[in-house]
mmCIF file of C-alpha atoms in Angstrom:
data_model
loop_
_atom_site.group_PDB
_atom_site.id
_atom_site.type_symbol
_atom_site.label_atom_id
_atom_site.label_comp_id
_atom_site.label_asym_id
_atom_site.label_seq_id
_atom_site.Cartn_x
_atom_site.Cartn_y
_atom_site.Cartn_z
ATOM 1 C CA MET L 1 13.769 3.544 -14.775
ATOM 2 C CA ILE L 2 14.914 7.142 -15.121
ATOM 3 C CA SER L 3 16.676 9.052 -12.341
ATOM 4 C CA ASP L 4 15.304 12.056 -10.461
ATOM 5 C CA ASP L 5 17.561 14.373 -12.480
ATOM 6 C CA VAL L 6 16.308 12.964 -15.774
ATOM 7 C CA ALA L 7 12.688 13.303 -14.593
ATOM 8 C CA ARG L 8 13.320 16.949 -13.809
ATOM 9 C CA GLU L 9 14.901 17.490 -17.227
ATOM 10 C CA ILE L 10 11.920 15.893 -18.994
ATOM 11 C CA ALA L 11 9.583 18.116 -16.999
ATOM 12 C CA SER L 12 11.516 21.148 -18.223
ATOM 13 C CA TRP L 13 10.617 20.188 -21.793
ATOM 14 C CA TYR L 14 6.887 20.255 -21.036
ATOM 15 C CA GLN L 15 6.593 23.021 -18.448
ATOM 16 C CA SER L 16 4.305 25.954 -19.132
ATOM 17 C CA PRO L 17 2.632 28.803 -17.210
ATOM 18 C CA ALA L 18 -0.764 27.118 -17.623
ATOM 19 C CA VAL L 19 -2.476 26.132 -14.375
ATOM 20 C CA ILE L 20 -2.937 22.566 -15.617
ATOM 21 C CA ASP L 21 0.828 22.235 -15.979
ATOM 22 C CA ALA L 22 1.615 23.444 -12.442
ATOM 23 C CA PRO L 23 2.887 20.035 -11.215
ATOM 24 C CA ILE L 24 5.154 19.615 -14.246
ATOM 25 C CA THR L 25 6.496 23.133 -13.831
ATOM 26 C CA ALA L 26 7.035 22.590 -10.109
ATOM 27 C CA LEU L 27 9.086 19.456 -10.797
ATOM 28 C CA SER L 28 11.150 21.203 -13.436
ATOM 29 C CA HIS L 29 11.979 24.016 -10.964
ATOM 30 C CA GLY L 30 12.850 21.630 -8.157
ATOM 31 C CA VAL L 31 10.092 22.778 -5.801
ATOM 32 C CA VAL L 32 7.510 20.723 -3.904
ATOM 33 C CA PHE L 33 4.820 19.124 -6.066
ATOM 34 C CA ASP L 34 1.958 16.691 -5.523
ATOM 35 C CA ASN L 35 2.785 13.242 -6.871
ATOM 36 C CA TYR L 36 -0.813 12.431 -7.735
ATOM 37 C CA ALA L 37 -1.327 15.751 -9.529
ATOM 38 C CA LEU L 38 1.787 15.129 -11.613
ATOM 39 C CA TRP L 39 0.731 11.563 -12.413
ATOM 40 C CA GLU L 40 -2.769 12.731 -13.352
ATOM 41 C CA ARG L 41 -1.427 15.457 -15.667
ATOM 42 C CA VAL L 42 1.055 13.176 -17.438
ATOM 43 C CA SER L 43 -1.472 10.348 -17.730
ATOM 44 C CA ARG L 44 -4.042 12.722 -19.195
ATOM 45 C CA ALA L 45 -1.524 13.896 -21.786
ATOM 46 C CA ILE L 46 -0.784 10.277 -22.715
ATOM 47 C CA ASP L 47 -4.459 9.280 -22.900
ATOM 48 C CA THR L 48 -5.464 12.264 -25.039
ATOM 49 C CA GLY L 49 -2.402 12.196 -27.280
ATOM 50 C CA GLU L 50 -1.859 15.855 -26.484
ATOM 51 C CA PHE L 51 1.839 15.796 -27.363
ATOM 52 C CA GLU L 52 1.728 13.311 -30.220
ATOM 53 C CA SER L 53 3.055 14.581 -33.541
ATOM 54 C CA GLY L 54 3.664 13.173 -36.982
ATOM 55 C CA GLY L 55 1.877 9.933 -36.209
ATOM 56 C CA LYS L 56 4.691 8.852 -33.894
ATOM 57 C CA GLY L 57 2.444 8.248 -30.899
ATOM 58 C CA THR L 58 3.155 9.217 -27.298
ATOM 59 C CA PRO L 59 6.702 10.501 -26.730
ATOM 60 C CA ARG L 60 8.580 7.797 -24.835
ATOM 61 C CA GLU L 61 9.852 10.299 -22.275
ATOM 62 C CA LEU L 62 6.276 10.940 -21.096
ATOM 63 C CA ARG L 63 5.778 7.257 -20.357
ATOM 64 C CA ALA L 64 9.125 7.242 -18.554
ATOM 65 C CA LEU L 65 8.000 10.221 -16.457
ATOM 66 C CA GLN L 66 4.694 8.488 -15.707
ATOM 67 C CA ALA L 67 6.523 5.350 -14.529
ATOM 68 C CA TRP L 68 8.917 7.477 -12.451
ATOM 69 C CA VAL L 69 6.158 9.212 -10.511
ATOM 70 C CA GLU L 70 4.238 5.937 -10.082
ATOM 71 C CA ARG L 71 7.241 4.522 -8.242
ATOM 72 C CA ARG L 72 7.020 7.384 -5.750
ATOM 73 C CA MET L 73 3.488 6.381 -4.722
ATOM 74 C CA PRO L 74 1.844 3.400 -2.966
ATOM 75 C CA ARG L 75 0.639 1.041 -5.677
ATOM 76 C CA LEU L 76 -0.621 -2.425 -6.439
ATOM 77 C CA VAL L 77 1.110 -4.300 -9.253
ATOM 78 C CA VAL L 78 -0.844 -7.209 -10.762
ATOM 79 C CA VAL L 79 1.004 -9.660 -12.998
ATOM 80 C CA GLU L 80 -1.078 -12.047 -15.086
ATOM 81 C CA HIS L 81 -0.022 -15.368 -16.566
ATOM 82 C CA ASP L 82 -2.459 -16.852 -19.056
ATOM 83 C CA LEU L 83 -1.328 -20.402 -19.801
ATOM 84 C CA ASP L 84 -2.839 -22.452 -22.583
ATOM 85 C CA ALA L 85 -3.662 -26.096 -21.985
ATOM 86 C CA ARG L 86 -0.308 -27.340 -23.297
ATOM 87 C CA ASP L 87 1.792 -24.978 -21.168
ATOM 88 C CA TRP L 88 -0.274 -25.751 -18.094
ATOM 89 C CA ASP L 89 -0.077 -29.494 -18.657
ATOM 90 C CA ASN L 90 3.687 -29.332 -19.244
ATOM 91 C CA TRP L 91 4.156 -27.404 -16.039
ATOM 92 C CA VAL L 92 2.023 -29.780 -14.009
ATOM 93 C CA ARG L 93 4.046 -32.739 -15.271
ATOM 94 C CA GLN L 94 7.477 -31.126 -14.911
ATOM 95 C CA TYR L 95 7.202 -28.862 -11.899
ATOM 96 C CA GLY L 96 4.008 -29.702 -10.072
ATOM 97 C CA GLU L 97 5.792 -31.761 -7.468
ATOM 98 C CA THR L 98 8.646 -29.288 -6.891
ATOM 99 C CA GLY L 99 6.470 -26.309 -5.909
ATOM 100 C CA ARG L 100 8.316 -23.894 -8.164
ATOM 101 C CA GLU L 101 6.566 -20.553 -8.371
ATOM 102 C CA ARG L 102 6.660 -20.156 -12.146
ATOM 103 C CA PRO L 103 7.613 -22.350 -15.090
ATOM 104 C CA ASP L 104 10.851 -21.468 -16.879
ATOM 105 C CA GLY L 105 10.213 -19.663 -20.131
ATOM 106 C CA ILE L 106 6.689 -18.595 -19.237
ATOM 107 C CA GLU L 107 6.638 -14.815 -18.964
ATOM 108 C CA PRO L 108 3.764 -12.582 -17.815
ATOM 109 C CA ASP L 109 1.066 -11.850 -20.366
ATOM 110 C CA ASP L 110 0.106 -8.580 -18.715
ATOM 111 C CA VAL L 111 1.301 -6.244 -15.954
ATOM 112 C CA GLU L 112 -1.083 -3.659 -14.528
ATOM 113 C CA VAL L 113 -0.134 -0.909 -12.072
ATOM 114 C CA SER L 114 -2.924 0.609 -9.970
ATOM 115 C CA LEU L 115 -2.270 3.598 -7.729
ATOM 116 C CA VAL L 116 -3.729 3.269 -4.264
ATOM 117 C CA GLU L 117 -4.561 6.965 -4.178
ATOM 118 C CA CYS L 118 -6.979 6.481 -7.070
ATOM 119 C CA ALA L 119 -8.971 4.112 -4.865
ATOM 120 C CA GLN L 120 -8.629 6.453 -1.903
ATOM 121 C CA ARG L 121 -10.177 9.248 -3.934
ATOM 122 C CA GLY L 122 -12.772 7.107 -5.630
ATOM 123 C CA LEU L 123 -14.061 5.803 -2.303
ATOM 124 C CA ALA L 124 -13.965 9.135 -0.487
ATOM 125 C CA ASP L 125 -17.016 10.012 1.629
ATOM 126 C CA TRP L 126 -18.653 13.371 2.137
ATOM 127 C CA VAL L 127 -18.344 14.181 5.809
ATOM 128 C CA TYR L 128 -20.357 16.797 7.684
ATOM 129 C CA PRO L 129 -19.594 18.282 11.111
ATOM 130 C CA GLY L 130 -21.197 16.363 13.968
ATOM 131 C CA GLU L 131 -21.421 12.998 12.240
ATOM 132 C CA ALA L 132 -20.958 10.173 14.706
ATOM 133 C CA SER L 133 -18.156 8.601 12.701
ATOM 134 C CA HIS L 134 -16.420 11.933 12.106
ATOM 135 C CA PRO L 135 -17.288 14.348 14.936
ATOM 136 C CA ASP L 136 -14.911 17.006 13.624
ATOM 137 C CA LYS L 137 -14.823 18.261 10.080
ATOM 138 C CA PRO L 138 -11.307 17.726 8.682
ATOM 139 C CA THR L 139 -9.432 20.924 7.931
ATOM 140 C CA GLU L 140 -6.877 19.298 5.622
ATOM 141 C CA HIS L 141 -8.274 17.625 2.531
ATOM 142 C CA ARG L 142 -5.266 17.641 0.203
ATOM 143 C CA GLY L 143 -7.160 18.808 -2.847
ATOM 144 C CA TYR L 144 -10.238 16.679 -2.400
ATOM 145 C CA ASP L 145 -13.594 18.292 -3.091
ATOM 146 C CA ALA L 146 -14.937 20.495 -0.337
ATOM 147 C CA SER L 147 -17.881 22.825 0.233
ATOM 148 C CA ASP L 148 -18.645 25.368 2.945
ATOM 149 C CA ASP L 149 -19.936 22.775 5.397
ATOM 150 C CA SER L 150 -18.485 19.445 4.287
ATOM 151 C CA VAL L 151 -15.396 17.824 2.844
ATOM 152 C CA GLN L 152 -14.568 14.593 1.074
ATOM 153 C CA VAL L 153 -12.485 12.317 3.283
ATOM 154 C CA PRO L 154 -10.622 9.554 1.454
ATOM 155 C CA LEU L 155 -9.971 6.084 2.766
ATOM 156 C CA SER L 156 -6.650 5.529 4.463
ATOM 157 C CA VAL L 157 -3.925 3.966 2.332
ATOM 158 C CA VAL L 158 -4.374 0.696 4.247
ATOM 159 C CA GLU L 159 -8.170 0.632 3.813
ATOM 160 C CA ALA L 160 -7.881 1.432 0.106
ATOM 161 C CA ALA L 161 -5.232 -1.226 -0.546
ATOM 162 C CA ALA L 162 -7.330 -3.894 1.184
ATOM 163 C CA ALA L 163 -10.338 -2.877 -0.903
ATOM 164 C CA MET L 164 -8.254 -3.138 -4.088
ATOM 165 C CA LEU L 165 -7.204 -6.659 -3.153
ATOM 166 C CA SER L 166 -10.901 -7.498 -2.857
ATOM 167 C CA GLY L 167 -11.702 -6.281 -6.367
ATOM 168 C CA THR L 168 -12.343 -2.546 -5.974
ATOM 169 C CA ASN L 169 -10.941 -0.593 -8.943
ATOM 170 C CA THR L 170 -8.806 -3.578 -9.996
ATOM 171 C CA GLY L 171 -10.973 -6.567 -10.856
ATOM 172 C CA PHE L 172 -8.434 -8.622 -8.921
ATOM 173 C CA TYR L 173 -9.878 -10.832 -6.198
ATOM 174 C CA ALA L 174 -7.179 -12.243 -3.972
ATOM 175 C CA ALA L 175 -7.781 -15.834 -2.913
ATOM 176 C CA SER L 176 -4.501 -16.361 -1.080
ATOM 177 C CA TYR L 177 -1.545 -14.561 0.451
ATOM 178 C CA GLY L 178 1.907 -16.087 0.051
ATOM 179 C CA GLY L 179 0.625 -19.245 -1.612
ATOM 180 C CA ASN L 180 1.938 -20.685 -4.865
ATOM 181 C CA PRO L 181 -0.965 -20.584 -7.343
ATOM 182 C CA PHE L 182 1.150 -22.455 -9.905
ATOM 183 C CA SER L 183 0.951 -25.444 -7.598
ATOM 184 C CA THR L 184 -1.673 -28.056 -8.327
ATOM 185 C CA ALA L 185 -2.153 -28.667 -4.603
ATOM 186 C CA LEU L 186 -5.623 -27.881 -3.315
ATOM 187 C CA TYR L 187 -4.289 -26.179 -0.187
ATOM 188 C CA TRP L 188 -2.357 -23.365 -1.923
ATOM 189 C CA SER L 189 -5.204 -20.945 -1.193
ATOM 190 C CA GLN L 190 -4.960 -21.629 2.537
ATOM 191 C CA THR L 191 -1.344 -20.448 2.875
ATOM 192 C CA ASP L 192 -2.249 -16.943 3.900
ATOM 193 C CA THR L 193 -0.841 -16.467 7.399
ATOM 194 C CA PHE L 194 0.989 -13.146 7.378
ATOM 195 C CA ALA L 195 3.128 -13.981 10.406
ATOM 196 C CA GLU L 196 4.533 -16.991 8.565
ATOM 197 C CA GLN L 197 4.864 -15.407 5.139
ATOM 198 C CA GLY L 198 6.070 -11.908 6.056
ATOM 199 C CA PRO L 199 5.827 -8.723 3.959
ATOM 200 C CA GLY L 200 6.549 -8.629 0.244
ATOM 201 C CA LYS L 201 4.807 -11.874 -0.678
ATOM 202 C CA PRO L 202 2.225 -11.874 -3.486
ATOM 203 C CA TYR L 203 -1.513 -12.096 -3.127
ATOM 204 C CA ALA L 204 -2.779 -14.506 -5.740
ATOM 205 C CA SER L 205 -5.731 -15.907 -7.613
ATOM 206 C CA GLN L 206 -5.932 -19.066 -9.691
ATOM 207 C CA TYR L 207 -8.579 -19.931 -12.266
ATOM 208 C CA LEU L 208 -8.461 -23.332 -13.939
ATOM 209 C CA ARG L 209 -10.630 -23.452 -17.049
ATOM 210 C CA PRO L 210 -12.612 -26.517 -18.207
ATOM 211 C CA THR L 211 -10.478 -26.462 -21.364
ATOM 212 C CA GLY L 212 -7.385 -27.266 -19.306
ATOM 213 C CA SER L 213 -5.829 -23.819 -19.508
ATOM 214 C CA ALA L 214 -5.206 -21.599 -16.495
ATOM 215 C CA SER L 215 -5.138 -17.937 -15.511
ATOM 216 C CA ILE L 216 -2.748 -17.032 -12.692
ATOM 217 C CA ARG L 217 -2.664 -13.506 -11.258
ATOM 218 C CA LEU L 218 -0.171 -12.278 -8.675
ATOM 219 C CA ALA L 219 -0.478 -8.925 -6.896
ATOM 220 C CA THR L 220 2.241 -7.233 -4.842
ATOM 221 C CA LEU L 221 2.159 -4.050 -2.770
ATOM 222 C CA HIS L 222 4.808 -1.393 -3.304
ATOM 223 C CA GLY L 223 5.542 1.792 -1.374
ATOM 224 C CA PHE L 224 4.297 0.381 1.950
ATOM 225 C CA THR L 225 6.132 -0.136 5.216
ATOM 226 C CA PRO L 226 6.166 -3.676 6.660
ATOM 227 C CA GLU L 227 3.760 -2.469 9.367
ATOM 228 C CA GLN L 228 1.362 -1.101 6.760
ATOM 229 C CA GLU L 229 1.542 -4.352 4.793
ATOM 230 C CA ALA L 230 0.633 -6.278 7.933
ATOM 231 C CA ASP L 231 -2.351 -3.965 8.496
ATOM 232 C CA VAL L 232 -3.440 -4.387 4.870
ATOM 233 C CA TRP L 233 -3.356 -8.165 5.285
ATOM 234 C CA LYS L 234 -5.423 -8.018 8.484
ATOM 235 C CA ARG L 235 -8.074 -5.842 6.832
ATOM 236 C CA TRP L 236 -8.113 -7.957 3.646
ATOM 237 C CA LYS L 237 -8.374 -11.126 5.713
ATOM 238 C CA GLY L 238 -11.351 -9.671 7.522
ATOM 239 C CA GLN L 239 -13.051 -8.901 4.210
ATOM 240 C CA SER L 240 -12.274 -12.156 2.389
#
């Protein structure tokens, strides 16, 4: 992970007077910038191959800058383990009784980072003055779409994170909090009491295929306070 100084130096390589590059230019000059706007601009450049040259693909510094800004924002990180029948059987025989969280030598097959703000924006509602749920039209919309008489109001970070744990924008459906999905015990999915587990534990899902293989997915929240994590759990628990 690059440092703040390195991120600023990288931004100086890509700054320009174009409006679209305002967040990059702001970072390079050391002034306030919007994290999401910077992430969106860098991600767009990576997706479109805007700065690729000579068939070398995306410059590695752009991916480093993308990862740097992601770490400044609330996010959900989903790690997937896809075990074939032999690996799963070996683990059951060797570690099933010990309750170890992951077999030695079995690394994640995929890691996916999802920004909570993407869900906040995607699930934003148009709000009009006088609505029962929103009697006052918000005056601060942080760049969300607005018209003369209405504004888009995003979900709170807690509401959005709980929705993501229930499949929205992620395809990840948490079945447990704090449980050990690598365990063969039937009760792993019931170990979801936040007071007992505490913040920082993974949400998990376990899918055992008829072929004997297994898919294990673990999701952890980052960029949240312990109080926010507790609120996310309460809302997720109410939805699950």
